[in-house]
Amino acid sequence: MRGECKTPGGKLIAVEYQLQNERMHQIRISGDFFVHPDAQSREVLHRLASAIYDRHNDLTLQQWHHVLESALPWNVELLGTSTRALAVALCRARGDTVEIEQFSQHEEQFNSLEVAEKLTVWPSQSWHLIPEIALPPAMNVALDEVLCQQVASGKRPATLRFWRWTEQAVILGRCQSVLNEVDVEVAREKDIQLVRRMTGGGAMFLQPHGAITYSLYLPEALLKGMSVRQSYQICEAWVIEGLRKLGVDAYHAPLNDIACSMGKIGGAAQARRNSVVLHHTTMAYEMDPGEMVRVLRIGREKLSDKPAIASAAKRVSPLARQTGLPREAIVSSLFEHFRNQFGGTVSSLWPDEMQVAHELVMKKYGNDVWTYEIA
C-alpha cells in the first residue's frame, strides 16, 4: 500500500507498507523533502518508520499526526514537508480522501536591502574559486563531502566550485527511493549513471551539455542569524543577480528554487557538517524532455499544486533558450560575477582531495549499498 502527500508550496513525502495479519510492516518513507540537521536523515526516517511499524492502519489523521510528531526528535526539522503531511500520506494509502494545508514560508524571505546587508561579510573571506573540470558523476558528489572537510579543517577558506559532468546521470536526493524516482531498466539501457548525493531534495536527470552546477562551501558564520530557509535565499542571491545581468528575469522561489517568468531554472540543496554549510545548485542549460520523462518517474501528486502545467518538461525554462548564449559563456560570466562581487583566488582541485574523493567513490558514492539505501 502506498500514499503520497505533496504539500502545496512545499515538497513530496511518500509512505509504503505491507499489511501482515492486519498490521503494518516493511515501512518505507521517501520523498524530495529535506531533514535538518541533514546528518540525521537516516535516523529520522528510521524513527518515523519505527513509529508506524506493527500498528493497525485504522488510526485517524489526528492520531497519526500525534504518533509521528512524538517520534520526531525535538531538535530536528522537516523542511518542505511535515509530520502532518506524512499522516495524510498514511491515510491516503488506505484510500481516504484527505487534504493538506498550504505550506507557508514566504514570510521568512528577506527584501532586497536585507539581502545586500547579509552579503556584506562575504567579501571579507579569502575565497578559493575552482573552475569547472569534467568529472564522473560520483566523483562530483564525493568532492562535495571532501571540500566540506577541507573548509572545516581550515585547509581551504570559503570556496566556490563549478562542476562539469563526463556522463549523463540521475542524481538522487538523500531521502528518495530509487525505484519510485527512476525507471532503472531505461537507465541501464541508456547507460545513465545512478548516484545518490549527501543532500536532500529531488532527483535530477543531467546530461553533460545540459546543466550548470556549482557548490558553495561556507563557514556557518557567514549565515549567522538566518533560518535554513533564509540561507537558501542568501546563497542564491549572487547567481540570481548574475543571471539578471544576462537578461534573465530570475528570482528566488522558496524553498530552494531559482525561477523566472518562463518557469523553473534550477534547484538547490544544502548540507551542514562541522560548522560548514554546503550549498549546491543545478540550473538547466538545455533539456531533452523526452529522455527526461522516460528515465524519471514524475508522479501526478508531485505536480498537484502546479495548475496549467501539462507536463514536467514544461515546468523548466533552460538558459540556452532564454539567453541564446553558449553554456561556457554563461558559466564564465557567473564565475567572473562572483569574483567581482566577493573577490577570491582562482584555485584547482588538489591531488590529495582527488585521492580522498576516489576513495569515497569506492566505498560510498559509487557503491550500490549507498545508492540503493532507499531502494
Short mmCIF file of C-alpha atoms in Angstrom, two decimals:
data_model
loop_
_atom_site.label_atom_id
_atom_site.label_comp_id
_atom_site.label_asym_id
_atom_site.label_seq_id
_atom_site.Cartn_x
_atom_site.Cartn_y
_atom_site.Cartn_z
CA MET A 1 0.00 0.00 0.00
CA ARG A 2 1.30 3.45 -0.89
CA GLY A 3 0.27 7.01 -0.13
CA GLU A 4 1.75 10.37 -1.11
CA CYS A 5 1.32 13.96 0.00
CA LYS A 6 2.69 16.97 -1.87
CA THR A 7 2.36 19.98 0.40
CA PRO A 8 1.30 22.99 -1.71
CA GLY A 9 4.33 25.25 -1.92
CA GLY A 10 6.44 22.50 -0.34
CA LYS A 11 7.76 19.01 -1.04
CA LEU A 12 6.57 15.44 -1.58
CA ILE A 13 6.60 12.76 1.10
CA ALA A 14 5.54 9.16 0.41
CA VAL A 15 5.00 6.08 2.55
CA GLU A 16 4.74 2.43 1.57
CA TYR A 17 3.93 -0.58 3.71
CA GLN A 18 2.57 -4.10 3.62
CA LEU A 19 -0.26 -5.42 5.78
CA GLN A 20 0.55 -8.69 7.56
CA ASN A 21 -2.08 -10.04 9.93
CA GLU A 22 -3.79 -6.64 9.77
CA ARG A 23 -0.64 -4.86 10.96
CA MET A 24 1.77 -2.60 9.08
CA HIS A 25 5.20 -3.97 8.13
CA GLN A 26 8.03 -3.21 5.70
CA ILE A 27 7.64 0.53 6.14
CA ARG A 28 9.44 2.78 3.66
CA ILE A 29 9.35 6.58 3.82
CA SER A 30 10.83 8.63 0.99
CA GLY A 31 10.49 11.93 -0.87
CA ASP A 32 12.19 15.10 -2.06
CA PHE A 33 11.96 16.87 1.30
CA PHE A 34 14.89 17.97 3.47
CA VAL A 35 15.84 16.98 7.00
CA HIS A 36 17.66 19.50 9.19
CA PRO A 37 20.18 18.70 10.55
CA ASP A 38 20.72 16.65 7.40
CA ALA A 39 23.24 14.34 9.13
CA GLN A 40 20.26 12.84 10.99
CA SER A 41 18.30 11.98 7.82
CA ARG A 42 18.78 8.23 8.14
CA GLU A 43 17.96 8.19 11.85
CA VAL A 44 14.85 10.34 11.36
CA LEU A 45 13.46 8.10 8.61
CA HIS A 46 14.13 5.07 10.80
CA ARG A 47 12.39 6.62 13.83
CA LEU A 48 9.33 7.61 11.83
CA ALA A 49 9.13 4.16 10.23
CA SER A 50 9.51 2.52 13.66
CA ALA A 51 6.62 4.60 14.99
CA ILE A 52 4.41 3.17 12.21
CA TYR A 53 5.68 -0.42 12.39
CA ASP A 54 3.28 -3.13 13.67
CA ARG A 55 0.32 -0.75 14.08
CA HIS A 56 -3.14 -1.22 12.64
CA ASN A 57 -3.72 1.11 9.71
CA ASP A 58 -7.04 2.42 11.06
CA LEU A 59 -5.74 5.43 13.01
CA THR A 60 -7.38 8.78 12.27
CA LEU A 61 -5.43 11.63 10.71
CA GLN A 62 -5.05 13.34 14.09
CA GLN A 63 -3.94 10.10 15.76
CA TRP A 64 -1.29 9.53 13.09
CA HIS A 65 -0.12 13.11 13.43
CA HIS A 66 0.28 12.69 17.18
CA VAL A 67 2.20 9.41 16.79
CA LEU A 68 4.58 10.86 14.20
CA GLU A 69 5.11 14.18 15.95
CA SER A 70 6.04 12.29 19.11
CA ALA A 71 8.58 10.22 17.15
CA LEU A 72 10.32 13.22 15.56
CA PRO A 73 13.35 14.31 17.64
CA TRP A 74 12.81 17.72 19.24
CA ASN A 75 15.92 19.19 17.57
CA VAL A 76 15.05 18.06 14.03
CA GLU A 77 13.03 19.96 11.42
CA LEU A 78 11.43 18.59 8.26
CA LEU A 79 11.83 21.24 5.55
CA GLY A 80 9.22 21.37 2.81
CA THR A 81 7.05 18.76 4.49
CA SER A 82 5.79 17.86 7.96
CA THR A 83 4.64 15.02 10.16
CA ARG A 84 1.10 16.08 9.29
CA ALA A 85 1.85 15.56 5.59
CA LEU A 86 3.15 12.07 6.40
CA ALA A 87 -0.07 11.43 8.35
CA VAL A 88 -2.06 12.50 5.28
CA ALA A 89 0.00 10.09 3.12
CA LEU A 90 -0.74 7.24 5.55
CA CYS A 91 -4.47 7.95 5.38
CA ARG A 92 -4.37 8.18 1.58
CA ALA A 93 -2.58 4.82 1.39
CA ARG A 94 -5.70 3.10 2.70
CA GLY A 95 -7.96 5.07 0.35
CA ASP A 96 -9.08 8.03 2.48
CA THR A 97 -9.60 11.40 0.79
CA VAL A 98 -7.79 13.93 2.96
CA GLU A 99 -6.15 17.24 2.10
CA ILE A 100 -3.14 19.16 3.40
CA GLU A 101 -3.00 22.88 4.06
CA GLN A 102 -0.81 25.34 2.13
CA PHE A 103 2.81 25.41 3.26
CA SER A 104 3.67 28.99 4.22
CA GLN A 105 7.29 30.09 4.18
CA HIS A 106 7.26 33.32 2.19
CA GLU A 107 7.18 35.47 5.33
CA GLU A 108 10.75 34.32 6.04
CA GLN A 109 12.13 35.89 2.88
CA PHE A 110 14.45 38.89 3.04
CA ASN A 111 13.81 42.02 1.00
CA SER A 112 16.50 43.29 -1.38
CA LEU A 113 18.08 45.64 1.16
CA GLU A 114 18.28 42.85 3.76
CA VAL A 115 19.89 40.52 1.19
CA ALA A 116 22.55 43.14 0.40
CA GLU A 117 23.21 43.62 4.13
CA LYS A 118 23.60 39.87 4.74
CA LEU A 119 26.15 39.62 1.92
CA THR A 120 28.40 42.41 3.20
CA VAL A 121 30.51 39.90 5.17
CA TRP A 122 31.21 37.67 2.16
CA PRO A 123 34.00 39.85 0.63
CA SER A 124 35.94 39.50 3.92
CA GLN A 125 36.61 35.85 3.11
CA SER A 126 39.75 34.72 1.26
CA TRP A 127 37.69 32.82 -1.28
CA HIS A 128 39.01 29.96 -3.39
CA LEU A 129 37.33 29.83 -6.79
CA ILE A 130 37.55 26.48 -8.60
CA PRO A 131 36.62 26.49 -12.33
CA GLU A 132 34.77 23.52 -13.72
CA ILE A 133 36.53 20.40 -14.97
CA ALA A 134 34.74 17.37 -16.39
CA LEU A 135 34.43 14.57 -13.83
CA PRO A 136 32.25 11.44 -13.45
CA PRO A 137 29.01 11.99 -11.51
CA ALA A 138 30.10 10.02 -8.42
CA MET A 139 33.36 12.00 -8.23
CA ASN A 140 31.48 15.29 -8.33
CA VAL A 141 29.22 14.39 -5.41
CA ALA A 142 32.15 12.89 -3.48
CA LEU A 143 34.11 16.14 -3.88
CA ASP A 144 31.30 17.99 -2.11
CA GLU A 145 31.99 15.95 1.01
CA VAL A 146 35.77 16.30 0.62
CA LEU A 147 35.69 20.08 0.21
CA CYS A 148 33.35 20.46 3.18
CA GLN A 149 36.00 18.66 5.24
CA GLN A 150 38.73 20.88 3.78
CA VAL A 151 36.93 24.08 4.79
CA ALA A 152 36.04 22.66 8.21
CA SER A 153 39.69 21.79 8.89
CA GLY A 154 40.93 25.20 7.75
CA LYS A 155 42.87 23.79 4.80
CA ARG A 156 40.73 25.88 2.48
CA PRO A 157 38.87 29.15 3.03
CA ALA A 158 35.29 29.60 1.87
CA THR A 159 35.16 28.06 -1.60
CA LEU A 160 33.12 28.21 -4.81
CA ARG A 161 33.36 25.27 -7.24
CA PHE A 162 31.70 24.90 -10.62
CA TRP A 163 31.08 21.31 -11.75
CA ARG A 164 31.03 19.60 -15.12
CA TRP A 165 29.84 16.08 -15.94
CA THR A 166 31.51 13.45 -18.12
CA GLU A 167 28.42 11.22 -18.31
CA GLN A 168 24.67 11.51 -18.14
CA ALA A 169 23.26 10.66 -14.74
CA VAL A 170 20.31 10.75 -12.39
CA ILE A 171 21.35 12.39 -9.12
CA LEU A 172 19.03 11.33 -6.29
CA GLY A 173 18.27 13.27 -3.13
CA ARG A 174 19.26 11.81 0.22
CA CYS A 175 15.72 10.70 1.17
CA GLN A 176 14.49 9.46 -2.22
CA SER A 177 13.62 5.94 -3.28
CA VAL A 178 15.43 4.71 -6.39
CA LEU A 179 12.51 2.67 -7.73
CA ASN A 180 9.98 5.42 -7.05
CA GLU A 181 12.05 8.05 -8.88
CA VAL A 182 13.84 6.20 -11.69
CA ASP A 183 12.97 3.70 -14.39
CA VAL A 184 16.02 1.58 -13.65
CA GLU A 185 15.69 -0.51 -16.81
CA VAL A 186 15.67 2.57 -19.03
CA ALA A 187 18.64 3.99 -17.13
CA ARG A 188 20.58 0.76 -17.59
CA GLU A 189 19.66 0.52 -21.27
CA LYS A 190 20.81 4.09 -21.94
CA ASP A 191 23.92 3.86 -19.72
CA ILE A 192 22.66 6.54 -17.34
CA GLN A 193 24.52 6.53 -14.03
CA LEU A 194 22.54 6.50 -10.75
CA VAL A 195 24.16 8.48 -7.94
CA ARG A 196 22.84 9.50 -4.52
CA ARG A 197 24.13 12.79 -3.14
CA MET A 198 24.59 13.78 0.51
CA THR A 199 21.83 16.43 0.42
CA GLY A 200 18.05 16.15 0.31
CA GLY A 201 15.73 17.40 -2.41
CA GLY A 202 14.59 15.91 -5.69
CA ALA A 203 16.07 13.75 -8.44
CA MET A 204 17.73 15.45 -11.41
CA PHE A 205 18.38 13.99 -14.85
CA LEU A 206 21.64 15.56 -16.03
CA GLN A 207 23.43 15.44 -19.36
CA PRO A 208 26.98 16.84 -19.72
CA HIS A 209 25.92 19.61 -22.10
CA GLY A 210 22.63 20.37 -20.37
CA ALA A 211 23.38 21.54 -16.83
CA ILE A 212 25.27 24.24 -14.96
CA THR A 213 26.13 23.24 -11.40
CA TYR A 214 28.05 25.00 -8.64
CA SER A 215 28.76 24.41 -4.96
CA LEU A 216 29.49 26.84 -2.13
CA TYR A 217 31.40 25.62 0.95
CA LEU A 218 30.81 28.24 3.64
CA PRO A 219 31.65 28.70 7.31
CA GLU A 220 28.29 28.78 9.10
CA ALA A 221 29.27 32.19 10.48
CA LEU A 222 28.51 33.69 7.05
CA LEU A 223 24.87 32.68 7.54
CA LYS A 224 24.65 33.62 11.21
CA GLY A 225 21.21 34.61 12.44
CA MET A 226 19.34 33.11 9.48
CA SER A 227 16.90 30.26 9.32
CA VAL A 228 17.73 27.43 6.94
CA ARG A 229 15.02 28.70 4.57
CA GLN A 230 16.53 32.19 4.58
CA SER A 231 20.02 30.79 3.95
CA TYR A 232 18.84 29.39 0.60
CA GLN A 233 17.81 32.86 -0.50
CA ILE A 234 21.15 34.37 0.52
CA CYS A 235 23.25 31.64 -1.12
CA GLU A 236 21.34 32.06 -4.37
CA ALA A 237 21.32 35.88 -4.39
CA TRP A 238 24.62 36.30 -6.24
CA VAL A 239 23.73 33.88 -9.06
CA ILE A 240 20.28 35.45 -9.45
CA GLU A 241 21.96 38.84 -9.88
CA GLY A 242 24.42 37.29 -12.34
CA LEU A 243 21.55 35.81 -14.37
CA ARG A 244 19.75 39.15 -14.44
CA LYS A 245 22.84 40.73 -15.97
CA LEU A 246 22.46 38.17 -18.76
CA GLY A 247 18.88 39.28 -19.36
CA VAL A 248 17.11 36.55 -17.37
CA ASP A 249 14.36 37.78 -15.02
CA ALA A 250 15.47 35.34 -12.32
CA TYR A 251 14.19 35.29 -8.76
CA HIS A 252 14.30 33.08 -5.65
CA ALA A 253 11.27 30.79 -5.27
CA PRO A 254 11.08 29.28 -1.75
CA LEU A 255 12.16 26.86 -0.54
CA ASN A 256 15.02 26.04 -2.86
CA ASP A 257 14.31 27.02 -6.47
CA ILE A 258 15.56 29.64 -8.92
CA ALA A 259 12.77 30.60 -11.29
CA CYS A 260 11.75 33.20 -13.87
CA SER A 261 8.56 34.26 -15.65
CA MET A 262 9.03 31.38 -18.12
CA GLY A 263 9.36 28.63 -15.49
CA LYS A 264 11.85 26.99 -13.19
CA ILE A 265 15.56 27.45 -13.93
CA GLY A 266 17.09 25.27 -11.24
CA GLY A 267 17.05 23.98 -7.70
CA ALA A 268 19.38 23.96 -4.71
CA ALA A 269 20.12 21.72 -1.75
CA GLN A 270 22.15 22.07 1.44
CA ALA A 271 24.04 20.01 3.98
CA ARG A 272 25.79 21.11 7.18
CA ARG A 273 28.86 19.43 8.62
CA ASN A 274 31.29 20.58 11.31
CA SER A 275 30.15 24.23 11.15
CA VAL A 276 30.39 24.27 7.33
CA VAL A 277 27.42 24.76 5.00
CA LEU A 278 27.40 23.04 1.61
CA HIS A 279 25.02 24.78 -0.77
CA HIS A 280 24.85 23.43 -4.31
CA THR A 281 22.63 24.48 -7.19
CA THR A 282 21.93 22.91 -10.58
CA MET A 283 20.44 25.00 -13.38
CA ALA A 284 19.10 23.77 -16.71
CA TYR A 285 21.05 24.96 -19.75
CA GLU A 286 19.47 22.62 -22.32
CA MET A 287 16.90 19.87 -21.91
CA ASP A 288 15.86 16.67 -23.62
CA PRO A 289 12.30 16.45 -22.23
CA GLY A 290 11.55 13.14 -23.92
CA GLU A 291 14.60 11.48 -22.40
CA MET A 292 13.89 13.02 -19.00
CA VAL A 293 10.33 11.70 -18.74
CA ARG A 294 11.46 8.26 -19.91
CA VAL A 295 14.05 7.87 -17.15
CA LEU A 296 12.39 9.80 -14.29
CA ARG A 297 9.12 8.74 -12.70
CA ILE A 298 7.43 12.10 -12.06
CA GLY A 299 4.13 11.33 -10.41
CA ARG A 300 0.85 13.18 -10.70
CA GLU A 301 0.92 14.02 -6.99
CA LYS A 302 4.26 15.81 -7.39
CA LEU A 303 2.67 18.15 -9.93
CA SER A 304 -0.57 18.53 -7.98
CA ASP A 305 -0.02 22.14 -6.88
CA LYS A 306 1.13 23.34 -10.31
CA PRO A 307 -2.07 24.09 -12.28
CA ALA A 308 -1.88 24.84 -16.00
CA ILE A 309 1.29 22.78 -16.36
CA ALA A 310 0.66 19.91 -18.75
CA SER A 311 3.93 18.10 -18.17
CA ALA A 312 7.07 18.11 -16.06
CA ALA A 313 9.13 19.30 -19.01
CA LYS A 314 7.09 22.49 -19.33
CA ARG A 315 7.97 23.46 -15.76
CA VAL A 316 11.60 24.13 -16.70
CA SER A 317 12.96 27.05 -18.71
CA PRO A 318 16.53 26.28 -19.85
CA LEU A 319 19.09 29.09 -20.01
CA ALA A 320 20.06 28.33 -23.63
CA ARG A 321 16.55 29.28 -24.71
CA GLN A 322 16.49 32.42 -22.57
CA THR A 323 19.95 33.82 -23.31
CA GLY A 324 20.98 32.38 -26.67
CA LEU A 325 24.49 32.08 -25.22
CA PRO A 326 26.84 29.08 -25.26
CA ARG A 327 26.97 27.19 -22.00
CA GLU A 328 30.63 28.10 -21.44
CA ALA A 329 29.83 31.82 -21.82
CA ILE A 330 27.18 31.66 -19.09
CA VAL A 331 29.50 29.76 -16.72
CA SER A 332 32.33 32.22 -17.37
CA SER A 333 30.03 35.19 -16.80
CA LEU A 334 28.73 33.80 -13.49
CA PHE A 335 32.25 32.90 -12.35
CA GLU A 336 33.52 36.43 -13.04
CA HIS A 337 30.42 37.99 -11.48
CA PHE A 338 31.12 36.13 -8.22
CA ARG A 339 34.81 37.16 -8.28
CA ASN A 340 33.94 40.80 -8.97
CA GLN A 341 31.42 40.86 -6.14
CA PHE A 342 33.29 38.98 -3.44
CA GLY A 343 36.91 38.67 -4.57
CA GLY A 344 38.88 35.46 -4.37
CA THR A 345 41.78 33.48 -5.82
CA VAL A 346 41.36 31.06 -8.70
CA SER A 347 42.33 27.61 -7.44
CA SER A 348 42.18 23.98 -8.57
CA LEU A 349 41.35 20.59 -7.09
CA TRP A 350 44.41 19.35 -5.22
CA PRO A 351 45.85 15.82 -5.70
CA ASP A 352 45.12 14.80 -2.10
CA GLU A 353 41.50 15.96 -2.47
CA MET A 354 41.12 13.93 -5.63
CA GLN A 355 42.57 10.88 -3.88
CA VAL A 356 40.14 11.13 -0.95
CA ALA A 357 37.27 11.64 -3.39
CA HIS A 358 38.29 8.49 -5.31
CA GLU A 359 38.22 6.56 -2.03
CA LEU A 360 34.75 7.92 -1.21
CA VAL A 361 33.52 6.84 -4.64
CA MET A 362 34.73 3.29 -3.98
CA LYS A 363 33.20 2.93 -0.54
CA LYS A 364 30.17 5.23 -0.79
CA TYR A 365 29.06 7.34 -3.74
CA GLY A 366 29.84 4.75 -6.40
CA ASN A 367 28.62 1.86 -4.26
CA ASP A 368 25.16 0.27 -4.63
CA VAL A 369 24.83 -0.05 -0.84
CA TRP A 370 24.68 3.76 -0.61
CA THR A 371 22.83 4.33 -3.88
CA TYR A 372 20.08 1.80 -3.08
CA GLU A 373 19.93 2.51 0.66
CA ILE A 374 16.31 3.51 0.00
CA ALA A 375 15.50 1.10 -2.81
#
